[in-house]
Amino acid sequence: MNAEPVTCAEFGELLDHYFDVGPVQRAALDAHSAGCATCRDAFVRATEELSDLPCRAFVELVTDYLERAMSARERARVSRHLELCEGCRSYLAQIRTTIELAATPAEPPDPALRAALVAAFRATRGGS
């Protein structure tokens, strides 16, 4: 189910309600702003006006946010920013995935594969 494309005027009217509209209408707004620099800039300005925490500052606070190493007030600021900013929500998800993957122990290679790799390495070194 796709929403009808929106015009710049409709985008401007709906901008203040961006976080209140349904997913189909939000997708139409996102599609419009992706292709319209003027509306994209308006969205960025509105987002920054709604949040007292710029994206650059958010990026610097991600580790503290994930480790819960910040005051309740600061955590509320970060949470508010995340409500407003899809880009930072995506960044946070990427960082969480990176942490999860880094914490996952690697399985040792199959002994036959290991032997083949060692033999290949030794062959490139002249058999030493």
PDB file of C-alpha atoms in Angstrom:
ATOM      1  CA  MET A   1       0.000   0.000   0.000  1.00  0.00           C
ATOM      2  CA  ASN A   2       1.690   3.184  -1.224  1.00  0.00           C
ATOM      3  CA  ALA A   3       0.708   6.734  -0.395  1.00  0.00           C
ATOM      4  CA  GLU A   4       0.307   9.309  -3.105  1.00  0.00           C
ATOM      5  CA  PRO A   5       3.357  11.496  -3.671  1.00  0.00           C
ATOM      6  CA  VAL A   6       3.303  14.753  -1.701  1.00  0.00           C
ATOM      7  CA  THR A   7       4.011  18.260  -2.952  1.00  0.00           C
ATOM      8  CA  CYS A   8       6.324  20.764  -1.284  1.00  0.00           C
ATOM      9  CA  ALA A   9       3.278  22.582   0.117  1.00  0.00           C
ATOM     10  CA  GLU A  10       1.887  19.352   1.606  1.00  0.00           C
ATOM     11  CA  PHE A  11       5.302  18.487   2.993  1.00  0.00           C
ATOM     12  CA  GLY A  12       5.453  21.875   4.723  1.00  0.00           C
ATOM     13  CA  GLU A  13       1.988  21.383   6.223  1.00  0.00           C
ATOM     14  CA  LEU A  14       2.786  17.889   7.477  1.00  0.00           C
ATOM     15  CA  LEU A  15       6.328  18.552   8.682  1.00  0.00           C
ATOM     16  CA  ASP A  16       5.254  19.428  12.228  1.00  0.00           C
ATOM     17  CA  HIS A  17       3.278  16.179  12.330  1.00  0.00           C
ATOM     18  CA  TYR A  18       5.972  13.965  10.800  1.00  0.00           C
ATOM     19  CA  PHE A  19       6.271  11.787  13.881  1.00  0.00           C
ATOM     20  CA  ASP A  20       2.504  11.494  14.285  1.00  0.00           C
ATOM     21  CA  VAL A  21       1.579  10.251  10.799  1.00  0.00           C
ATOM     22  CA  GLY A  22       1.335   6.601   9.864  1.00  0.00           C
ATOM     23  CA  PRO A  23       4.122   4.665   8.159  1.00  0.00           C
ATOM     24  CA  VAL A  24       2.667   4.968   4.654  1.00  0.00           C
ATOM     25  CA  GLN A  25       2.349   8.742   4.856  1.00  0.00           C
ATOM     26  CA  ARG A  26       5.754   9.035   6.509  1.00  0.00           C
ATOM     27  CA  ALA A  27       7.252   6.998   3.650  1.00  0.00           C
ATOM     28  CA  ALA A  28       5.705   9.461   1.168  1.00  0.00           C
ATOM     29  CA  LEU A  29       7.237  12.370   3.104  1.00  0.00           C
ATOM     30  CA  ASP A  30      10.609  10.607   3.196  1.00  0.00           C
ATOM     31  CA  ALA A  31      10.442   9.919  -0.542  1.00  0.00           C
ATOM     32  CA  HIS A  32       9.655  13.552  -1.249  1.00  0.00           C
ATOM     33  CA  SER A  33      12.438  14.916   0.963  1.00  0.00           C
ATOM     34  CA  ALA A  34      14.915  12.472  -0.590  1.00  0.00           C
ATOM     35  CA  GLY A  35      14.367  14.137  -3.950  1.00  0.00           C
ATOM     36  CA  CYS A  36      13.807  17.736  -2.830  1.00  0.00           C
ATOM     37  CA  ALA A  37      16.725  19.586  -1.277  1.00  0.00           C
ATOM     38  CA  THR A  38      14.506  22.432  -0.070  1.00  0.00           C
ATOM     39  CA  CYS A  39      12.181  20.116   1.861  1.00  0.00           C
ATOM     40  CA  ARG A  40      15.077  18.002   3.104  1.00  0.00           C
ATOM     41  CA  ASP A  41      16.729  21.165   4.478  1.00  0.00           C
ATOM     42  CA  ALA A  42      13.427  22.197   6.092  1.00  0.00           C
ATOM     43  CA  PHE A  43      13.186  18.780   7.729  1.00  0.00           C
ATOM     44  CA  VAL A  44      16.736  19.022   9.050  1.00  0.00           C
ATOM     45  CA  ARG A  45      16.098  22.506  10.447  1.00  0.00           C
ATOM     46  CA  ALA A  46      12.849  21.382  12.072  1.00  0.00           C
ATOM     47  CA  THR A  47      14.521  18.338  13.557  1.00  0.00           C
ATOM     48  CA  GLU A  48      17.327  20.437  14.972  1.00  0.00           C
ATOM     49  CA  GLU A  49      14.810  22.906  16.375  1.00  0.00           C
ATOM     50  CA  LEU A  50      12.904  20.097  18.081  1.00  0.00           C
ATOM     51  CA  SER A  51      16.034  18.547  19.525  1.00  0.00           C
ATOM     52  CA  ASP A  52      18.621  20.321  21.618  1.00  0.00           C
ATOM     53  CA  LEU A  53      21.179  17.663  20.717  1.00  0.00           C
ATOM     54  CA  PRO A  54      22.791  17.860  17.252  1.00  0.00           C
ATOM     55  CA  CYS A  55      23.697  14.654  15.404  1.00  0.00           C
ATOM     56  CA  ARG A  56      27.425  15.299  15.830  1.00  0.00           C
ATOM     57  CA  ALA A  57      26.984  15.449  19.601  1.00  0.00           C
ATOM     58  CA  PHE A  58      24.823  12.319  19.529  1.00  0.00           C
ATOM     59  CA  VAL A  59      27.573  10.355  17.769  1.00  0.00           C
ATOM     60  CA  GLU A  60      29.991  11.321  20.548  1.00  0.00           C
ATOM     61  CA  LEU A  61      27.532  10.122  23.212  1.00  0.00           C
ATOM     62  CA  VAL A  62      26.571   6.747  21.719  1.00  0.00           C
ATOM     63  CA  THR A  63      28.936   4.676  23.849  1.00  0.00           C
ATOM     64  CA  ASP A  64      27.828   6.353  27.065  1.00  0.00           C
ATOM     65  CA  TYR A  65      24.202   5.929  26.002  1.00  0.00           C
ATOM     66  CA  LEU A  66      24.615   2.203  25.344  1.00  0.00           C
ATOM     67  CA  GLU A  67      26.551   1.670  28.565  1.00  0.00           C
ATOM     68  CA  ARG A  68      24.027   3.754  30.537  1.00  0.00           C
ATOM     69  CA  ALA A  69      26.926   5.906  31.721  1.00  0.00           C
ATOM     70  CA  MET A  70      25.097   9.233  31.673  1.00  0.00           C
ATOM     71  CA  SER A  71      22.693  11.157  33.833  1.00  0.00           C
ATOM     72  CA  ALA A  72      18.952  10.634  33.474  1.00  0.00           C
ATOM     73  CA  ARG A  73      18.657  14.157  32.040  1.00  0.00           C
ATOM     74  CA  GLU A  74      21.315  13.518  29.393  1.00  0.00           C
ATOM     75  CA  ARG A  75      19.771  10.136  28.566  1.00  0.00           C
ATOM     76  CA  ALA A  76      16.407  11.858  28.059  1.00  0.00           C
ATOM     77  CA  ARG A  77      18.054  14.325  25.633  1.00  0.00           C
ATOM     78  CA  VAL A  78      19.567  11.446  23.673  1.00  0.00           C
ATOM     79  CA  SER A  79      16.270   9.530  23.672  1.00  0.00           C
ATOM     80  CA  ARG A  80      14.448  12.626  22.400  1.00  0.00           C
ATOM     81  CA  HIS A  81      16.992  12.994  19.620  1.00  0.00           C
ATOM     82  CA  LEU A  82      16.487   9.355  18.650  1.00  0.00           C
ATOM     83  CA  GLU A  83      12.725   9.934  18.443  1.00  0.00           C
ATOM     84  CA  LEU A  84      13.370  12.715  15.956  1.00  0.00           C
ATOM     85  CA  CYS A  85      16.259  11.430  13.862  1.00  0.00           C
ATOM     86  CA  GLU A  86      16.063   8.378  11.624  1.00  0.00           C
ATOM     87  CA  GLY A  87      19.739   8.722  10.694  1.00  0.00           C
ATOM     88  CA  CYS A  88      20.873   8.476  14.301  1.00  0.00           C
ATOM     89  CA  ARG A  89      18.494   5.579  14.966  1.00  0.00           C
ATOM     90  CA  SER A  90      20.167   3.777  12.057  1.00  0.00           C
ATOM     91  CA  TYR A  91      23.612   4.701  13.371  1.00  0.00           C
ATOM     92  CA  LEU A  92      22.707   3.388  16.830  1.00  0.00           C
ATOM     93  CA  ALA A  93      21.457   0.127  15.285  1.00  0.00           C
ATOM     94  CA  GLN A  94      24.740  -0.201  13.371  1.00  0.00           C
ATOM     95  CA  ILE A  95      26.773   0.352  16.526  1.00  0.00           C
ATOM     96  CA  ARG A  96      24.674  -2.206  18.420  1.00  0.00           C
ATOM     97  CA  THR A  97      25.219  -4.732  15.614  1.00  0.00           C
ATOM     98  CA  THR A  98      28.957  -4.028  15.601  1.00  0.00           C
ATOM     99  CA  ILE A  99      29.169  -4.547  19.358  1.00  0.00           C
ATOM    100  CA  GLU A 100      27.155  -7.751  19.116  1.00  0.00           C
ATOM    101  CA  LEU A 101      29.329  -9.133  16.326  1.00  0.00           C
ATOM    102  CA  ALA A 102      32.541  -8.147  18.093  1.00  0.00           C
ATOM    103  CA  ALA A 103      31.374  -9.922  21.247  1.00  0.00           C
ATOM    104  CA  THR A 104      30.471 -13.117  19.391  1.00  0.00           C
ATOM    105  CA  PRO A 105      33.323 -15.601  19.743  1.00  0.00           C
ATOM    106  CA  ALA A 106      34.687 -16.799  16.445  1.00  0.00           C
ATOM    107  CA  GLU A 107      34.431 -20.512  15.821  1.00  0.00           C
ATOM    108  CA  PRO A 108      37.740 -22.211  15.105  1.00  0.00           C
ATOM    109  CA  PRO A 109      38.112 -23.297  11.498  1.00  0.00           C
ATOM    110  CA  ASP A 110      37.524 -26.874  10.477  1.00  0.00           C
ATOM    111  CA  PRO A 111      40.798 -28.806  11.050  1.00  0.00           C
ATOM    112  CA  ALA A 112      40.960 -29.883   7.387  1.00  0.00           C
ATOM    113  CA  LEU A 113      40.465 -26.275   6.242  1.00  0.00           C
ATOM    114  CA  ARG A 114      43.121 -25.074   8.683  1.00  0.00           C
ATOM    115  CA  ALA A 115      45.587 -27.678   7.406  1.00  0.00           C
ATOM    116  CA  ALA A 116      44.898 -26.672   3.795  1.00  0.00           C
ATOM    117  CA  LEU A 117      45.408 -22.979   4.612  1.00  0.00           C
ATOM    118  CA  VAL A 118      48.658 -23.656   6.474  1.00  0.00           C
ATOM    119  CA  ALA A 119      49.908 -25.784   3.565  1.00  0.00           C
ATOM    120  CA  ALA A 120      48.999 -23.056   1.086  1.00  0.00           C
ATOM    121  CA  PHE A 121      50.756 -20.433   3.196  1.00  0.00           C
ATOM    122  CA  ARG A 122      53.852 -22.581   3.489  1.00  0.00           C
ATOM    123  CA  ALA A 123      53.818 -23.190  -0.269  1.00  0.00           C
ATOM    124  CA  THR A 124      53.885 -19.432  -0.914  1.00  0.00           C
ATOM    125  CA  ARG A 125      56.831 -19.130   1.527  1.00  0.00           C
ATOM    126  CA  GLY A 126      58.859 -21.776  -0.204  1.00  0.00           C
ATOM    127  CA  GLY A 127      57.982 -24.642   2.110  1.00  0.00           C
ATOM    128  CA  SER A 128      59.514 -23.230   5.312  1.00  0.00           C
TER     129      SER A 128
END
